[in-house]
Each structure stands twice: as structure tokens, then as C-alpha cells.
mmCIF file of C-alpha atoms and ligand atoms in Angstrom:
data_model
loop_
_atom_site.group_PDB
_atom_site.id
_atom_site.type_symbol
_atom_site.label_atom_id
_atom_site.label_comp_id
_atom_site.label_asym_id
_atom_site.label_seq_id
_atom_site.Cartn_x
_atom_site.Cartn_y
_atom_site.Cartn_z
ATOM 1 C CA MET A 17 155.524 34.101 -122.363
ATOM 2 C CA ASP A 18 158.707 32.454 -123.791
ATOM 3 C CA PRO A 19 159.153 29.569 -121.702
ATOM 4 C CA ASN A 20 162.893 29.292 -122.709
ATOM 5 C CA ILE A 21 164.227 32.507 -121.567
ATOM 6 C CA ILE A 22 166.929 30.987 -119.372
ATOM 7 C CA ARG A 23 169.033 28.369 -120.932
ATOM 8 C CA GLU A 24 170.109 24.983 -119.088
ATOM 9 C CA GLU A 25 173.221 25.814 -118.515
ATOM 10 C CA GLU A 26 172.529 29.108 -116.975
ATOM 11 C CA ILE A 27 170.164 27.497 -114.472
ATOM 12 C CA GLU A 28 173.126 25.398 -113.565
ATOM 13 C CA GLN A 29 175.383 28.571 -113.169
ATOM 14 C CA LEU A 30 172.863 30.191 -111.023
ATOM 15 C CA LEU A 31 172.182 27.300 -108.624
ATOM 16 C CA ALA A 32 176.023 26.710 -108.063
ATOM 17 C CA GLY A 33 176.267 30.434 -107.354
ATOM 18 C CA LEU A 34 173.440 30.477 -104.873
ATOM 19 C CA LEU A 35 175.118 27.234 -103.352
ATOM 20 C CA ASP A 36 178.482 28.630 -103.227
ATOM 21 C CA LEU A 37 177.889 32.129 -102.262
ATOM 22 C CA TYR A 38 174.815 31.737 -99.865
ATOM 23 C CA GLY A 39 174.399 27.849 -99.023
ATOM 24 C CA TYR A 40 170.871 28.025 -100.750
ATOM 25 C CA ASP A 41 171.026 24.438 -102.124
ATOM 26 C CA PHE A 42 168.279 24.476 -105.102
ATOM 27 C CA THR A 43 170.186 21.816 -107.170
ATOM 28 C CA ASN A 44 167.475 18.980 -106.468
ATOM 29 C CA TYR A 45 164.363 21.171 -107.008
ATOM 30 C CA ALA A 46 162.056 19.888 -109.765
ATOM 31 C CA ARG A 47 163.569 21.585 -112.809
ATOM 32 C CA ALA A 48 160.740 22.504 -114.913
ATOM 33 C CA SER A 49 158.871 24.312 -112.091
ATOM 34 C CA LEU A 50 162.166 25.989 -111.370
ATOM 35 C CA ARG A 51 162.770 27.037 -114.680
ATOM 36 C CA ARG A 52 158.990 28.560 -114.813
ATOM 37 C CA ARG A 53 159.678 30.330 -111.677
ATOM 38 C CA ILE A 54 162.781 31.739 -112.738
ATOM 39 C CA ASN A 55 161.680 32.651 -115.948
ATOM 40 C CA ARG A 56 158.587 34.567 -114.139
ATOM 41 C CA ILE A 57 160.945 36.473 -112.078
ATOM 42 C CA MET A 58 163.098 37.605 -114.858
ATOM 43 C CA ILE A 59 159.655 39.061 -116.797
ATOM 44 C CA VAL A 60 158.118 40.512 -113.760
ATOM 45 C CA ASP A 61 161.457 42.369 -112.632
ATOM 46 C CA LYS A 62 162.294 43.245 -116.394
ATOM 47 C CA LEU A 63 165.269 41.918 -116.372
ATOM 48 C CA PRO A 64 166.663 41.540 -119.845
ATOM 49 C CA SER A 65 169.416 38.870 -119.619
ATOM 50 C CA PHE A 66 170.533 36.193 -117.095
ATOM 51 C CA ALA A 67 173.577 38.225 -116.726
ATOM 52 C CA GLU A 68 171.557 40.975 -115.186
ATOM 53 C CA LEU A 69 169.731 38.662 -113.071
ATOM 54 C CA PHE A 70 172.766 36.907 -111.401
ATOM 55 C CA TYR A 71 174.781 40.249 -111.141
ATOM 56 C CA LYS A 72 171.517 41.445 -108.950
ATOM 57 C CA ILE A 73 171.478 38.204 -107.016
ATOM 58 C CA LYS A 74 175.074 38.377 -106.290
ATOM 59 C CA SER A 75 175.441 42.180 -105.472
ATOM 60 C CA ASP A 76 171.969 43.051 -103.769
ATOM 61 C CA PRO A 77 171.161 41.275 -100.226
ATOM 62 C CA ALA A 78 167.298 42.442 -100.505
ATOM 63 C CA TYR A 79 167.286 41.280 -104.080
ATOM 64 C CA LEU A 80 168.695 37.870 -102.984
ATOM 65 C CA LYS A 81 165.788 37.699 -100.458
ATOM 66 C CA HIS A 82 163.194 38.630 -102.808
ATOM 67 C CA PHE A 83 164.526 36.121 -105.237
ATOM 68 C CA VAL A 84 164.357 33.221 -102.916
ATOM 69 C CA ALA A 85 161.058 34.185 -101.852
ATOM 70 C CA GLU A 86 159.707 34.238 -105.568
ATOM 71 C CA VAL A 87 161.576 30.840 -106.570
ATOM 72 C CA THR A 88 159.713 28.932 -103.938
ATOM 73 C CA VAL A 89 155.699 28.837 -104.145
ATOM 74 C CA ASN A 90 154.361 30.277 -100.993
ATOM 75 C CA VAL A 91 150.744 29.641 -101.753
ATOM 76 C CA THR A 92 148.633 28.325 -98.793
ATOM 77 C CA GLU A 93 145.511 28.856 -96.889
ATOM 78 C CA MET A 94 143.550 27.960 -93.645
ATOM 79 C CA PHE A 95 141.887 24.449 -93.378
ATOM 80 C CA ARG A 96 143.397 23.803 -96.952
ATOM 81 C CA ASP A 97 141.749 20.500 -97.902
ATOM 82 C CA PRO A 98 139.258 20.732 -95.506
ATOM 83 C CA GLN A 99 138.565 16.869 -95.239
ATOM 84 C CA VAL A 100 142.055 16.529 -93.849
ATOM 85 C CA TYR A 101 141.397 18.436 -90.834
ATOM 86 C CA ALA A 102 138.057 16.716 -90.481
ATOM 87 C CA THR A 103 140.023 13.540 -90.568
ATOM 88 C CA ILE A 104 142.575 15.058 -88.016
ATOM 89 C CA ARG A 105 139.719 16.015 -85.743
ATOM 90 C CA ARG A 106 137.966 12.701 -85.767
ATOM 91 C CA GLU A 107 140.894 10.151 -85.983
ATOM 92 C CA VAL A 108 144.028 11.886 -84.714
ATOM 93 C CA LEU A 109 143.043 14.372 -81.913
ATOM 94 C CA PRO A 110 141.615 11.754 -79.685
ATOM 95 C CA VAL A 111 144.950 9.944 -79.898
ATOM 96 C CA LEU A 112 147.059 13.111 -79.022
ATOM 97 C CA ALA A 113 144.576 13.704 -76.218
ATOM 98 C CA THR A 114 145.997 10.827 -74.392
ATOM 99 C CA TYR A 115 149.638 12.374 -74.232
ATOM 100 C CA PRO A 116 150.871 14.704 -71.433
ATOM 101 C CA PHE A 117 152.506 16.810 -73.921
ATOM 102 C CA ILE A 118 152.223 17.324 -77.629
ATOM 103 C CA ARG A 119 154.727 18.698 -80.159
ATOM 104 C CA ILE A 120 153.804 19.232 -83.457
ATOM 105 C CA TRP A 121 155.923 20.413 -86.526
ATOM 106 C CA HIS A 122 154.668 22.187 -89.538
ATOM 107 C CA ALA A 123 157.773 21.884 -92.171
ATOM 108 C CA GLY A 124 157.586 24.427 -94.991
ATOM 109 C CA CYS A 125 154.651 26.279 -93.424
ATOM 110 C CA ALA A 126 154.817 29.332 -95.795
ATOM 111 C CA THR A 127 152.678 32.210 -94.092
ATOM 112 C CA GLY A 128 151.678 30.020 -91.387
ATOM 113 C CA GLU A 129 147.842 29.415 -92.037
ATOM 114 C CA GLU A 130 147.907 25.775 -91.597
ATOM 115 C CA VAL A 131 149.755 26.215 -88.265
ATOM 116 C CA TYR A 132 146.838 28.461 -87.056
ATOM 117 C CA SER A 133 144.241 26.087 -88.482
ATOM 118 C CA MET A 134 145.915 23.218 -86.279
ATOM 119 C CA ALA A 135 146.105 25.572 -83.239
ATOM 120 C CA ILE A 136 142.147 26.253 -83.637
ATOM 121 C CA LEU A 137 141.591 22.720 -83.852
ATOM 122 C CA LEU A 138 143.688 21.978 -80.740
ATOM 123 C CA GLU A 139 142.042 24.979 -78.716
ATOM 124 C CA GLU A 140 138.553 23.550 -79.577
ATOM 125 C CA SER A 141 139.635 19.796 -78.441
ATOM 126 C CA GLY A 142 140.980 21.445 -75.019
ATOM 127 C CA LEU A 143 144.310 20.422 -76.150
ATOM 128 C CA LEU A 144 146.207 23.749 -76.748
ATOM 129 C CA HIS A 145 147.339 24.123 -73.329
ATOM 130 C CA LYS A 146 149.586 21.278 -73.503
ATOM 131 C CA SER A 147 150.776 21.623 -77.159
ATOM 132 C CA LEU A 148 153.689 23.269 -78.852
ATOM 133 C CA LEU A 149 153.455 24.046 -82.404
ATOM 134 C CA TYR A 150 156.676 24.351 -84.417
ATOM 135 C CA ALA A 151 156.405 26.205 -87.669
ATOM 136 C CA THR A 152 159.508 26.435 -90.030
ATOM 137 C CA ASP A 153 160.103 27.586 -93.521
ATOM 138 C CA LEU A 154 163.217 28.296 -95.572
ATOM 139 C CA ASN A 155 162.103 31.705 -96.320
ATOM 140 C CA HIS A 156 162.802 34.499 -93.611
ATOM 141 C CA ASN A 157 160.052 36.685 -94.702
ATOM 142 C CA MET A 158 157.562 34.123 -94.131
ATOM 143 C CA VAL A 159 158.538 33.260 -90.755
ATOM 144 C CA GLU A 160 158.229 36.881 -89.760
ATOM 145 C CA GLN A 161 154.721 36.844 -91.247
ATOM 146 C CA VAL A 162 153.741 33.599 -89.167
ATOM 147 C CA ARG A 163 154.826 35.298 -86.014
ATOM 148 C CA SER A 164 152.724 38.282 -86.629
ATOM 149 C CA GLY A 165 149.417 36.255 -87.021
ATOM 150 C CA ILE A 166 148.119 38.781 -89.072
ATOM 151 C CA PHE A 167 146.356 37.579 -92.542
ATOM 152 C CA PRO A 168 144.274 39.636 -94.901
ATOM 153 C CA MET A 169 140.911 40.208 -94.148
ATOM 154 C CA ARG A 170 139.635 39.335 -97.542
ATOM 155 C CA HIS A 171 140.590 35.541 -97.235
ATOM 156 C CA MET A 172 138.432 35.288 -94.126
ATOM 157 C CA LYS A 173 135.335 34.139 -95.881
ATOM 158 C CA GLN A 174 136.950 31.476 -97.628
ATOM 159 C CA TYR A 175 138.719 30.447 -94.579
ATOM 160 C CA SER A 176 135.431 30.479 -92.376
ATOM 161 C CA GLU A 177 133.930 28.132 -95.251
ATOM 162 C CA ASN A 178 136.959 25.942 -94.664
ATOM 163 C CA TYR A 179 136.768 25.833 -91.315
ATOM 164 C CA ILE A 180 133.122 24.683 -91.361
ATOM 165 C CA ALA A 181 133.857 22.140 -94.077
ATOM 166 C CA ALA A 182 136.357 20.972 -91.723
ATOM 167 C CA GLY A 183 133.890 20.325 -88.901
ATOM 168 C CA GLY A 184 134.016 23.630 -87.095
ATOM 169 C CA LYS A 185 131.228 24.373 -85.183
ATOM 170 C CA GLN A 186 131.988 28.001 -83.676
ATOM 171 C CA ASP A 187 131.904 31.475 -85.112
ATOM 172 C CA PHE A 188 135.266 31.548 -87.014
ATOM 173 C CA SER A 189 135.381 35.219 -86.416
ATOM 174 C CA GLN A 190 136.128 34.851 -82.841
ATOM 175 C CA TYR A 191 139.495 33.685 -83.479
ATOM 176 C CA TYR A 192 140.732 37.074 -84.890
ATOM 177 C CA THR A 193 140.339 40.897 -84.500
ATOM 178 C CA ALA A 194 139.396 42.883 -87.709
ATOM 179 C CA LYS A 195 141.576 45.683 -88.038
ATOM 180 C CA TYR A 196 140.888 47.720 -91.273
ATOM 181 C CA ASP A 197 141.921 45.339 -94.065
ATOM 182 C CA ARG A 198 143.800 42.819 -91.569
ATOM 183 C CA ALA A 199 142.764 39.972 -89.498
ATOM 184 C CA VAL A 200 144.956 39.691 -86.112
ATOM 185 C CA PHE A 201 144.710 36.452 -84.851
ATOM 186 C CA SER A 202 144.539 35.726 -81.060
ATOM 187 C CA SER A 203 147.427 35.729 -78.845
ATOM 188 C CA THR A 204 146.096 32.613 -77.119
ATOM 189 C CA LEU A 205 146.943 30.797 -80.570
ATOM 190 C CA ARG A 206 150.010 32.666 -81.173
ATOM 191 C CA LYS A 207 151.688 32.207 -77.778
ATOM 192 C CA LYS A 208 151.791 28.524 -78.727
ATOM 193 C CA LEU A 209 153.904 28.782 -81.740
ATOM 194 C CA ILE A 210 157.666 28.188 -82.013
ATOM 195 C CA VAL A 211 158.618 30.009 -85.423
ATOM 196 C CA ALA A 212 162.250 29.719 -86.803
ATOM 197 C CA THR A 213 163.790 29.548 -90.522
ATOM 198 C CA HIS A 214 164.800 25.835 -91.226
ATOM 199 C CA ASN A 215 165.908 24.558 -94.637
ATOM 200 C CA LEU A 216 164.794 20.828 -95.092
ATOM 201 C CA VAL A 217 167.544 20.460 -97.634
ATOM 202 C CA SER A 218 170.263 21.524 -95.342
ATOM 203 C CA ASP A 219 169.462 21.547 -91.822
ATOM 204 C CA SER A 220 169.001 18.691 -89.836
ATOM 205 C CA SER A 221 166.591 17.195 -87.316
ATOM 206 C CA PHE A 222 165.782 19.316 -84.250
ATOM 207 C CA ASN A 223 163.368 17.625 -82.028
ATOM 208 C CA GLU A 224 161.009 14.685 -81.814
ATOM 209 C CA PHE A 225 157.413 15.404 -82.737
ATOM 210 C CA GLN A 226 154.231 13.255 -82.305
ATOM 211 C CA MET A 227 153.020 14.942 -85.482
ATOM 212 C CA ILE A 228 154.625 16.525 -88.565
ATOM 213 C CA PHE A 229 152.942 18.237 -91.394
ATOM 214 C CA CYS A 230 154.987 18.578 -94.719
ATOM 215 C CA ARG A 231 152.493 19.355 -97.120
ATOM 216 C CA ASN A 232 152.756 20.725 -100.575
ATOM 217 C CA VAL A 233 156.631 21.136 -100.130
ATOM 218 C CA LEU A 234 158.076 17.576 -101.683
ATOM 219 C CA ILE A 235 156.059 18.288 -105.078
ATOM 220 C CA TYR A 236 158.824 20.854 -105.713
ATOM 221 C CA PHE A 237 161.532 18.460 -105.148
ATOM 222 C CA ASP A 238 162.975 15.853 -107.331
ATOM 223 C CA LYS A 239 163.025 12.149 -106.188
ATOM 224 C CA THR A 240 166.409 12.176 -104.595
ATOM 225 C CA LEU A 241 165.631 15.333 -102.487
ATOM 226 C CA GLN A 242 162.074 14.023 -101.632
ATOM 227 C CA GLU A 243 163.677 10.769 -100.260
ATOM 228 C CA LYS A 244 166.226 12.795 -98.307
ATOM 229 C CA VAL A 245 163.447 14.857 -96.734
ATOM 230 C CA LEU A 246 161.420 11.914 -95.950
ATOM 231 C CA GLN A 247 164.294 10.448 -94.061
ATOM 232 C CA LEU A 248 164.619 13.621 -92.289
ATOM 233 C CA LEU A 249 161.123 13.664 -91.277
ATOM 234 C CA ASP A 250 161.045 9.984 -90.237
ATOM 235 C CA ASN A 251 164.119 10.816 -87.943
ATOM 236 C CA SER A 252 161.759 13.600 -86.491
ATOM 237 C CA LEU A 253 158.991 11.672 -85.779
ATOM 238 C CA GLU A 254 158.293 9.586 -82.666
ATOM 239 C CA GLN A 255 157.212 5.888 -82.867
ATOM 240 C CA ARG A 256 153.392 5.939 -83.324
ATOM 241 C CA GLY A 257 153.844 9.574 -84.565
ATOM 242 C CA PHE A 258 151.311 11.072 -87.432
ATOM 243 C CA LEU A 259 152.744 12.268 -90.632
ATOM 244 C CA VAL A 260 150.888 14.433 -93.022
ATOM 245 C CA LEU A 261 151.751 15.199 -96.748
ATOM 246 C CA GLY A 262 150.284 17.084 -99.344
ATOM 247 C CA THR A 263 147.157 15.675 -101.218
ATOM 248 C CA LYS A 264 149.510 14.968 -104.499
ATOM 249 C CA GLU A 265 152.254 13.581 -102.461
ATOM 250 C CA ASN A 266 153.024 10.210 -101.239
ATOM 251 C CA LEU A 267 155.832 8.116 -99.391
ATOM 252 C CA ARG A 268 154.659 4.906 -101.107
ATOM 253 C CA PHE A 269 157.968 4.856 -103.076
ATOM 254 C CA SER A 270 160.157 5.903 -99.999
ATOM 255 C CA ALA A 271 162.617 3.638 -98.261
ATOM 256 C CA ILE A 272 160.709 4.705 -95.064
ATOM 257 C CA ALA A 273 157.185 3.563 -96.287
ATOM 258 C CA PRO A 274 157.300 0.059 -94.738
ATOM 259 C CA GLY A 275 157.670 1.777 -91.357
ATOM 260 C CA TYR A 276 154.371 3.534 -91.815
ATOM 261 C CA LEU A 277 150.526 2.394 -91.966
ATOM 262 C CA PRO A 278 148.007 4.557 -94.021
ATOM 263 C CA LEU A 279 145.642 6.106 -91.491
ATOM 264 C CA ALA A 280 143.595 8.119 -94.022
ATOM 265 C CA PRO A 281 145.199 7.459 -97.797
ATOM 266 C CA LYS A 282 143.111 10.015 -99.352
ATOM 267 C CA ASP A 283 144.086 12.476 -96.923
ATOM 268 C CA LYS A 284 147.661 11.544 -96.986
ATOM 269 C CA ILE A 285 147.813 10.824 -93.500
ATOM 270 C CA TRP A 286 150.312 8.051 -91.978
ATOM 271 C CA ARG A 287 150.949 6.686 -88.595
ATOM 272 C CA LYS A 288 154.497 5.597 -87.832
ATOM 273 C CA ARG A 289 154.771 1.987 -86.520
ATOM 274 C CA GLN A 290 156.231 0.776 -83.262
HETATM 275 C C1 SAM B 26 153.443 25.618 -101.429
HETATM 276 S S1 SAM B 26 153.792 26.160 -99.820
HETATM 277 C C2 SAM B 26 153.172 25.028 -98.817
HETATM 278 C C3 SAM B 26 152.503 25.740 -97.484
HETATM 279 C C4 SAM B 26 151.811 24.761 -96.578
HETATM 280 N N1 SAM B 26 152.605 23.681 -96.249
HETATM 281 C C5 SAM B 26 150.675 24.447 -97.392
HETATM 282 O O1 SAM B 26 150.426 23.179 -97.767
HETATM 283 O O2 SAM B 26 149.556 25.081 -97.653
HETATM 284 C C6 SAM B 26 155.701 25.513 -99.787
HETATM 285 C C7 SAM B 26 156.413 26.209 -98.920
HETATM 286 O O3 SAM B 26 157.952 25.383 -98.801
HETATM 287 C C8 SAM B 26 158.849 26.214 -98.583
HETATM 288 N N2 SAM B 26 160.183 25.630 -99.080
HETATM 289 C C9 SAM B 26 160.665 25.270 -100.185
HETATM 290 N N3 SAM B 26 161.957 24.806 -100.069
HETATM 291 C C10 SAM B 26 162.300 24.594 -98.796
HETATM 292 C C11 SAM B 26 163.021 24.103 -97.983
HETATM 293 N N4 SAM B 26 164.342 23.653 -98.405
HETATM 294 N N5 SAM B 26 163.140 23.997 -96.480
HETATM 295 C C12 SAM B 26 162.038 24.468 -95.906
HETATM 296 N N6 SAM B 26 161.141 25.039 -96.656
HETATM 297 C C13 SAM B 26 160.940 25.176 -98.067
HETATM 298 C C14 SAM B 26 158.603 27.482 -99.162
HETATM 299 O O4 SAM B 26 159.328 28.629 -98.725
HETATM 300 C C15 SAM B 26 157.019 27.716 -99.175
HETATM 301 O O5 SAM B 26 156.698 28.356 -97.994
#
């Protein structure tokens, strides 16, 4: 694959267009990965030139949706990094149990596998009845998928192994009903979810939470945007609340860092100071 199909000034033109026309601001996304994604879209969609790509984005709303979905990376899984969930089960849930009501936000939730994982942990700790799990993503298609609670059956073996590695003791299959090639997750989990589109770049804080997950999202942003989003997460987290980032992410270099204590440095879980 030629890594330089799209030129730097064309990327600038595209980003300016997406912002002006639709309000999508990708200008502070890490440039190298953005370039790779755009190049890939052009190859897969057999677009011979930048002009063709730009024309389709401007003139075809369905293509715009497709482009946004493809330019952002949506890879996720249930109990991703199982040890993180084992730590949450052991060290965070006993604290959350002392609260009368628990609000948790999954920011950049993709298709929602993380949110269902957390709902399962809360259910097993007897806390789901007093919890609300907010799940948001920039991408409208993702949000619909989260609401449905339907995931490919072929992933269940891996998810079941992750669940056990995260300390799960039940039969994982009790949480879903198999329907042909799909696993439909139980309405007990689904009814505690509030799912919406939310853009971390341009939307503001909308509630105060006791716990926020924003995993594997900041890695796609440059330093300036990472800082802006960390400020937004900080504004949305209660004192003594828990912040969970992805295993390759950190708040060490952020202005919010002094306000946080590492709870489990390897698992990238912090607790906000009083
Ligand atoms: C790699 S996925 C991470 C999913 C999940 N958090 C996990 O760790 O498994 C990154 C997600 O961030 C979302 N995203 C990218 N930019 C965003 C933005 N500005 N606001 C909200 N979500 C965004 C993408 O749509 C994608 O679903």
C-alpha cells in the first residue's frame, strides 16, 4: 500500500471541510493514524483520487456516516484487559457499594462491549439495581448497536475466557440468549444503560459521575486534544471518583494529574482527590 496516497494539504482541506460543513472536528487527531485510516478508506472504497473522496463526503450523507465510522477505530471487546476488570471488582466495587446511587460513564464506548462488561460486574455484586451506565460515542451507528445489546455469537468464546480471567465465577452464557449467529444480551443489563451520541471534542460535560471509563480513545488524539478531553472528564467526575484510561494511556503529563492518586497504575485506574 502506498502510504502517501493523500497529501498533507489534502488532509487539511478535508478536515476543514468536515468541520465547516458538519461540525466534525478531527483537526487534533493524531495525524499519522488519521492519514493511515483515510488512505485505507480510499483503497477499500476504490476511490481513485482525493477529489472523488471529498465529493462523496460533501454530497452523500450515507457516505459521510460511513467515512466517520471508518476514520475512527472501533475495535473493542468484552472484559478487554481482564486484569483491569479484576481490579475493579476487587478494589472499586466495594467503594461504589457504599453509595446510594451509582452513575458511570463510558466515553467513546464503540459498540458497547465494555459497558455490558461493567453491567455484569455490577449485577454480580448486587449493585446493578442502583446503577445507571451512560454509554456515549461520536458515532451514531455505534450507539444504535449498544442499544440493541446484540453481539456476534462467534466472539462469545473469547469473551467468556476474558470474563473468567477477570474473576467471573458464573456461567457467562447466562447473560445472553443465542439466536442463530447472534448473542442477545439480557434486558436486565440493557435497561440500566443510557446510550447517546456525544462528541468529546465539541460537546460539554453533561453530568457528574462516580466512575468514568475513557479507554483507547485518547491514543487517537494529539497532546492538545488529550489535555482538553482530560479536562472534560475531570469536570464530569465527582470528588473521590474513579477514572479508567486505556493501558497505553496516561494522565501523568496532564494539568489534572495533581488532582489524582494512582489506584492501580498498571491498570490505569486513578482516584480523584477530595
Ligand atoms: C478503539 S475504540 C475504544 C472502545 C472502548 N472504549 C474500548 O476501549 O474497548 C475508540 C472509540 O472512540 C470513539 N471516538 C473517537 N473520537 C471520538 C470523539 N471525538 N468523541 C467520542 N467518541 C470518539 C470512536 O468512535 C470509537 O468508537
